[in-house]
């Protein structure tokens, strides 16, 4: 049986899940989204993802036609209907069908889409050996433009950086903010470890406030690991003892090289391993 997709209150076959070419989500990237993992048949950290979705929508003044509870119920239904134990949910809300002009007030009702599908994570080898990344020339958008804390359908900035990473033979790329400080990767937050202290760029450094980032920060507190949210440069990353990325899809993955320079001897570090195993315990 094929996968079923939720589109505006109805479950339809994957092949029949379609939106209008006049939807402003398509025409202008006018909308917001979330990526959520399903572990053991349940949506993981659903409250946190739904909260971020509504916060993003609020910022762009997009009224979501469901209450938070209705949204959580719809997501859970989508998970149950598809019967997948380990999966990835893409929750999308677009401005809806409108005219060929920017005006969001000329759009009909917002469109809500919930896709539950299989997840393709990085090869297991990357988790064991760590991965290599490069710094992209494309910077994060300035906060005076669309604040990147809004998880909007405008991901071109990240896609350009991703292309740069791929050109260099990497699957991820590091992005700096407009001030030249380390922000995050194209779809993951970044952490470093230096002299036993766990460090990550602050929320106003041009990052998406990752749900997995928060989990790692909470784990650090539980484990008594000193934690700092501080600005850092490329130098700090290269000179770190350890570096890892966090994200819903990636979970926790070690970075062992930046721009050709090995980090921490070029091997995943102890704290990364420890946090990853604590994270694994949490999801199982
Ligand atoms: N940064 C960006 C730009 C992202 O798109 C994502 C998630 N896809 C993350 C960080 C990680 O956030 P989360 O842990 O909530 O998935």
mmCIF file of C-alpha atoms in Angstrom, residues 35-242:
data_model
loop_
_atom_site.group_PDB
_atom_site.id
_atom_site.type_symbol
_atom_site.label_atom_id
_atom_site.label_comp_id
_atom_site.label_asym_id
_atom_site.label_seq_id
_atom_site.Cartn_x
_atom_site.Cartn_y
_atom_site.Cartn_z
ATOM 1 C CA UNK A 35 11.004 18.368 9.750
ATOM 2 C CA UNK A 36 10.157 15.877 12.503
ATOM 3 C CA UNK A 37 11.428 12.364 13.174
ATOM 4 C CA UNK A 38 9.320 9.341 13.943
ATOM 5 C CA UNK A 39 10.993 6.874 16.303
ATOM 6 C CA UNK A 40 9.193 3.703 17.332
ATOM 7 C CA UNK A 41 6.023 4.857 15.562
ATOM 8 C CA UNK A 42 5.800 8.143 17.478
ATOM 9 C CA UNK A 43 6.575 11.714 16.445
ATOM 10 C CA UNK A 44 9.639 12.777 18.449
ATOM 11 C CA UNK A 45 9.573 16.203 20.171
ATOM 12 C CA UNK A 46 6.279 17.017 18.491
ATOM 13 C CA UNK A 47 5.398 19.805 20.944
ATOM 14 C CA UNK A 48 8.689 21.584 20.249
ATOM 15 C CA UNK A 49 8.353 21.323 16.473
ATOM 16 C CA UNK A 50 4.743 22.457 16.495
ATOM 17 C CA UNK A 51 5.677 25.384 18.756
ATOM 18 C CA UNK A 52 8.422 26.452 16.315
ATOM 19 C CA UNK A 53 6.051 26.099 13.357
ATOM 20 C CA UNK A 54 3.502 28.432 14.957
ATOM 21 C CA UNK A 55 6.241 30.859 15.945
ATOM 22 C CA UNK A 56 7.572 30.951 12.370
ATOM 23 C CA UNK A 57 4.037 31.341 11.004
ATOM 24 C CA UNK A 58 3.335 34.120 13.492
ATOM 25 C CA UNK A 59 6.391 36.045 12.343
ATOM 26 C CA UNK A 60 5.265 35.989 8.707
ATOM 27 C CA UNK A 61 1.656 36.649 9.770
ATOM 28 C CA UNK A 62 0.409 33.387 8.372
ATOM 29 C CA UNK A 63 -2.695 32.202 10.222
ATOM 30 C CA UNK A 64 -2.601 28.423 10.506
ATOM 31 C CA UNK A 65 -6.164 27.138 10.166
ATOM 32 C CA UNK A 66 -5.704 24.492 12.883
ATOM 33 C CA UNK A 67 -5.160 24.886 16.600
ATOM 34 C CA UNK A 68 -1.889 23.464 17.950
ATOM 35 C CA UNK A 69 -3.749 20.495 19.377
ATOM 36 C CA UNK A 70 -5.521 19.852 16.091
ATOM 37 C CA UNK A 71 -2.162 20.058 14.318
ATOM 38 C CA UNK A 72 -0.567 17.555 16.702
ATOM 39 C CA UNK A 73 -3.543 15.250 16.243
ATOM 40 C CA UNK A 74 -3.274 15.517 12.440
ATOM 41 C CA UNK A 75 0.454 14.726 12.587
ATOM 42 C CA UNK A 76 -0.129 11.715 14.835
ATOM 43 C CA UNK A 77 -2.889 10.502 12.520
ATOM 44 C CA UNK A 78 -0.564 10.835 9.529
ATOM 45 C CA UNK A 79 2.044 8.761 11.366
ATOM 46 C CA UNK A 80 -0.506 6.088 12.328
ATOM 47 C CA UNK A 81 -2.089 5.854 8.876
ATOM 48 C CA UNK A 82 1.290 5.284 7.243
ATOM 49 C CA UNK A 83 2.358 2.733 9.838
ATOM 50 C CA UNK A 84 6.072 3.555 9.666
ATOM 51 C CA UNK A 85 8.181 2.907 12.765
ATOM 52 C CA UNK A 86 11.139 5.028 11.750
ATOM 53 C CA UNK A 87 10.318 7.871 9.454
ATOM 54 C CA UNK A 88 10.526 11.569 8.727
ATOM 55 C CA UNK A 89 7.613 13.975 8.751
ATOM 56 C CA UNK A 90 7.546 17.082 6.597
ATOM 57 C CA UNK A 91 4.968 19.510 7.896
ATOM 58 C CA UNK A 92 4.322 22.428 5.543
ATOM 59 C CA UNK A 93 1.977 25.402 5.725
ATOM 60 C CA UNK A 94 1.811 27.631 2.655
ATOM 61 C CA UNK A 95 0.056 30.962 2.168
ATOM 62 C CA UNK A 96 -2.318 29.185 -0.200
ATOM 63 C CA UNK A 97 -3.687 29.915 -3.661
ATOM 64 C CA UNK A 98 -3.417 33.545 -4.719
ATOM 65 C CA UNK A 99 -2.994 35.893 -7.639
ATOM 66 C CA UNK A 100 0.206 36.606 -9.599
ATOM 67 C CA UNK A 101 1.247 39.300 -7.172
ATOM 68 C CA UNK A 102 2.920 39.271 -3.783
ATOM 69 C CA UNK A 103 -0.118 40.354 -1.770
ATOM 70 C CA UNK A 104 -0.743 37.665 0.846
ATOM 71 C CA UNK A 105 -4.209 39.094 1.490
ATOM 72 C CA UNK A 106 -5.215 37.984 -1.994
ATOM 73 C CA UNK A 107 -4.577 34.375 -1.077
ATOM 74 C CA UNK A 108 -7.331 32.007 -0.119
ATOM 75 C CA UNK A 109 -6.895 29.710 2.835
ATOM 76 C CA UNK A 110 -3.431 28.572 3.903
ATOM 77 C CA UNK A 111 -2.585 25.070 2.754
ATOM 78 C CA UNK A 112 -1.510 22.453 5.323
ATOM 79 C CA UNK A 113 0.490 19.459 4.144
ATOM 80 C CA UNK A 114 1.808 16.545 6.217
ATOM 81 C CA UNK A 115 4.099 14.073 4.486
ATOM 82 C CA UNK A 116 5.368 10.976 6.286
ATOM 83 C CA UNK A 117 8.084 9.161 4.390
ATOM 84 C CA UNK A 118 11.218 7.095 4.773
ATOM 85 C CA UNK A 119 14.319 8.922 5.836
ATOM 86 C CA UNK A 120 17.667 8.776 4.084
ATOM 87 C CA UNK A 121 20.283 9.674 6.682
ATOM 88 C CA UNK A 122 24.018 9.951 6.151
ATOM 89 C CA UNK A 123 25.850 6.662 5.577
ATOM 90 C CA UNK A 124 26.683 4.820 8.836
ATOM 91 C CA UNK A 125 30.362 5.265 8.004
ATOM 92 C CA UNK A 126 30.057 9.030 8.580
ATOM 93 C CA UNK A 127 28.767 8.398 12.091
ATOM 94 C CA UNK A 128 31.737 6.190 12.912
ATOM 95 C CA UNK A 129 34.513 8.135 11.243
ATOM 96 C CA UNK A 130 33.067 11.632 11.296
ATOM 97 C CA UNK A 131 32.592 13.867 8.314
ATOM 98 C CA UNK A 132 34.403 16.590 6.486
ATOM 99 C CA UNK A 133 32.886 19.980 5.781
ATOM 100 C CA UNK A 134 33.929 23.192 4.048
ATOM 101 C CA UNK A 135 33.034 26.823 4.681
ATOM 102 C CA UNK A 136 30.598 28.169 2.112
ATOM 103 C CA UNK A 137 31.145 31.613 0.603
ATOM 104 C CA UNK A 138 27.394 32.217 0.818
ATOM 105 C CA UNK A 139 26.597 33.892 4.146
ATOM 106 C CA UNK A 140 23.512 33.556 6.322
ATOM 107 C CA UNK A 141 20.909 36.200 5.611
ATOM 108 C CA UNK A 142 21.231 39.323 7.726
ATOM 109 C CA UNK A 143 18.821 39.486 10.701
ATOM 110 C CA UNK A 144 17.325 42.697 9.300
ATOM 111 C CA UNK A 145 16.041 40.609 6.362
ATOM 112 C CA UNK A 146 14.019 37.473 7.126
ATOM 113 C CA UNK A 147 15.391 36.351 10.472
ATOM 114 C CA UNK A 148 16.732 32.848 9.949
ATOM 115 C CA UNK A 149 14.947 31.725 13.101
ATOM 116 C CA UNK A 150 11.896 31.645 10.836
ATOM 117 C CA UNK A 151 11.869 28.206 9.256
ATOM 118 C CA UNK A 152 10.439 29.479 6.002
ATOM 119 C CA UNK A 153 10.055 27.879 2.599
ATOM 120 C CA UNK A 154 12.842 30.192 1.386
ATOM 121 C CA UNK A 155 15.852 27.888 1.684
ATOM 122 C CA UNK A 156 17.764 29.118 -1.363
ATOM 123 C CA UNK A 157 20.478 30.638 0.801
ATOM 124 C CA UNK A 158 21.128 27.226 2.346
ATOM 125 C CA UNK A 159 20.799 25.459 -1.001
ATOM 126 C CA UNK A 160 23.509 27.683 -2.501
ATOM 127 C CA UNK A 161 25.798 26.820 0.404
ATOM 128 C CA UNK A 162 24.899 23.141 0.026
ATOM 129 C CA UNK A 163 25.917 23.293 -3.651
ATOM 130 C CA UNK A 164 29.251 24.803 -2.614
ATOM 131 C CA UNK A 165 29.729 21.975 -0.127
ATOM 132 C CA UNK A 166 28.922 19.373 -2.755
ATOM 133 C CA UNK A 167 31.299 21.008 -5.242
ATOM 134 C CA UNK A 168 34.010 20.473 -2.655
ATOM 135 C CA UNK A 169 33.003 16.816 -2.249
ATOM 136 C CA UNK A 170 31.218 17.318 1.093
ATOM 137 C CA UNK A 171 27.631 16.652 2.145
ATOM 138 C CA UNK A 172 27.426 19.635 4.489
ATOM 139 C CA UNK A 173 28.858 23.149 4.490
ATOM 140 C CA UNK A 174 29.535 25.624 7.263
ATOM 141 C CA UNK A 175 27.840 28.993 6.956
ATOM 142 C CA UNK A 176 29.102 32.199 8.537
ATOM 143 C CA UNK A 177 26.835 35.072 9.478
ATOM 144 C CA UNK A 178 27.060 38.602 8.065
ATOM 145 C CA UNK A 179 29.676 39.453 10.721
ATOM 146 C CA UNK A 180 31.880 36.512 9.804
ATOM 147 C CA UNK A 181 31.078 34.464 12.896
ATOM 148 C CA UNK A 182 30.204 30.798 12.636
ATOM 149 C CA UNK A 183 26.444 30.357 12.391
ATOM 150 C CA UNK A 184 25.467 26.809 11.447
ATOM 151 C CA UNK A 185 25.509 24.350 8.586
ATOM 152 C CA UNK A 186 22.927 24.241 5.794
ATOM 153 C CA UNK A 187 20.581 21.961 7.704
ATOM 154 C CA UNK A 188 22.313 21.371 11.029
ATOM 155 C CA UNK A 189 23.492 23.326 14.080
ATOM 156 C CA UNK A 190 27.134 23.218 15.120
ATOM 157 C CA UNK A 191 28.886 22.551 18.435
ATOM 158 C CA UNK A 192 32.546 22.487 19.388
ATOM 159 C CA UNK A 193 34.342 21.191 22.464
ATOM 160 C CA UNK A 194 37.418 22.981 23.797
ATOM 161 C CA UNK A 195 39.135 22.054 27.066
ATOM 162 C CA UNK A 196 36.051 20.205 28.273
ATOM 163 C CA UNK A 197 33.667 23.084 27.540
ATOM 164 C CA UNK A 198 30.840 22.581 25.058
ATOM 165 C CA UNK A 199 30.237 25.647 22.894
ATOM 166 C CA UNK A 200 27.646 26.592 20.310
ATOM 167 C CA UNK A 201 26.782 29.884 18.570
ATOM 168 C CA UNK A 202 24.046 31.896 20.315
ATOM 169 C CA UNK A 203 20.493 32.171 18.999
ATOM 170 C CA UNK A 204 21.174 35.602 17.497
ATOM 171 C CA UNK A 205 24.215 34.432 15.497
ATOM 172 C CA UNK A 206 22.144 33.683 12.413
ATOM 173 C CA UNK A 207 20.959 30.206 13.345
ATOM 174 C CA UNK A 208 17.789 28.240 13.387
ATOM 175 C CA UNK A 209 17.122 27.336 17.022
ATOM 176 C CA UNK A 210 17.339 23.615 16.486
ATOM 177 C CA UNK A 211 15.260 21.198 18.495
ATOM 178 C CA UNK A 212 18.215 18.793 18.516
ATOM 179 C CA UNK A 213 20.504 21.668 19.568
ATOM 180 C CA UNK A 214 18.262 22.188 22.599
ATOM 181 C CA UNK A 215 18.283 18.462 23.398
ATOM 182 C CA UNK A 216 22.091 18.482 23.377
ATOM 183 C CA UNK A 217 22.180 21.587 25.568
ATOM 184 C CA UNK A 218 19.810 19.914 28.049
ATOM 185 C CA UNK A 219 21.892 16.721 28.005
ATOM 186 C CA UNK A 220 25.019 18.762 28.711
ATOM 187 C CA UNK A 221 23.370 20.295 31.777
ATOM 188 C CA UNK A 222 22.251 16.848 32.978
ATOM 189 C CA UNK A 223 25.744 15.458 32.490
ATOM 190 C CA UNK A 224 27.391 18.391 34.245
ATOM 191 C CA UNK A 225 29.221 19.461 31.087
ATOM 192 C CA UNK A 226 30.042 23.198 31.069
ATOM 193 C CA UNK A 227 28.148 24.876 28.258
ATOM 194 C CA UNK A 228 28.559 28.248 26.551
ATOM 195 C CA UNK A 229 26.556 29.962 23.842
ATOM 196 C CA UNK A 230 29.274 32.130 22.314
ATOM 197 C CA UNK A 231 30.293 33.600 19.008
ATOM 198 C CA UNK A 232 33.077 31.671 17.350
ATOM 199 C CA UNK A 233 35.181 31.940 14.238
ATOM 200 C CA UNK A 234 36.426 29.361 11.745
ATOM 201 C CA UNK A 235 39.659 29.358 13.723
ATOM 202 C CA UNK A 236 37.839 28.234 16.881
ATOM 203 C CA UNK A 237 36.302 25.326 14.990
ATOM 204 C CA UNK A 238 39.605 24.197 13.506
ATOM 205 C CA UNK A 239 41.422 24.578 16.836
ATOM 206 C CA UNK A 240 38.683 22.731 18.749
ATOM 207 C CA UNK A 241 39.192 19.346 20.400
ATOM 208 C CA UNK A 242 35.904 18.127 18.947
#
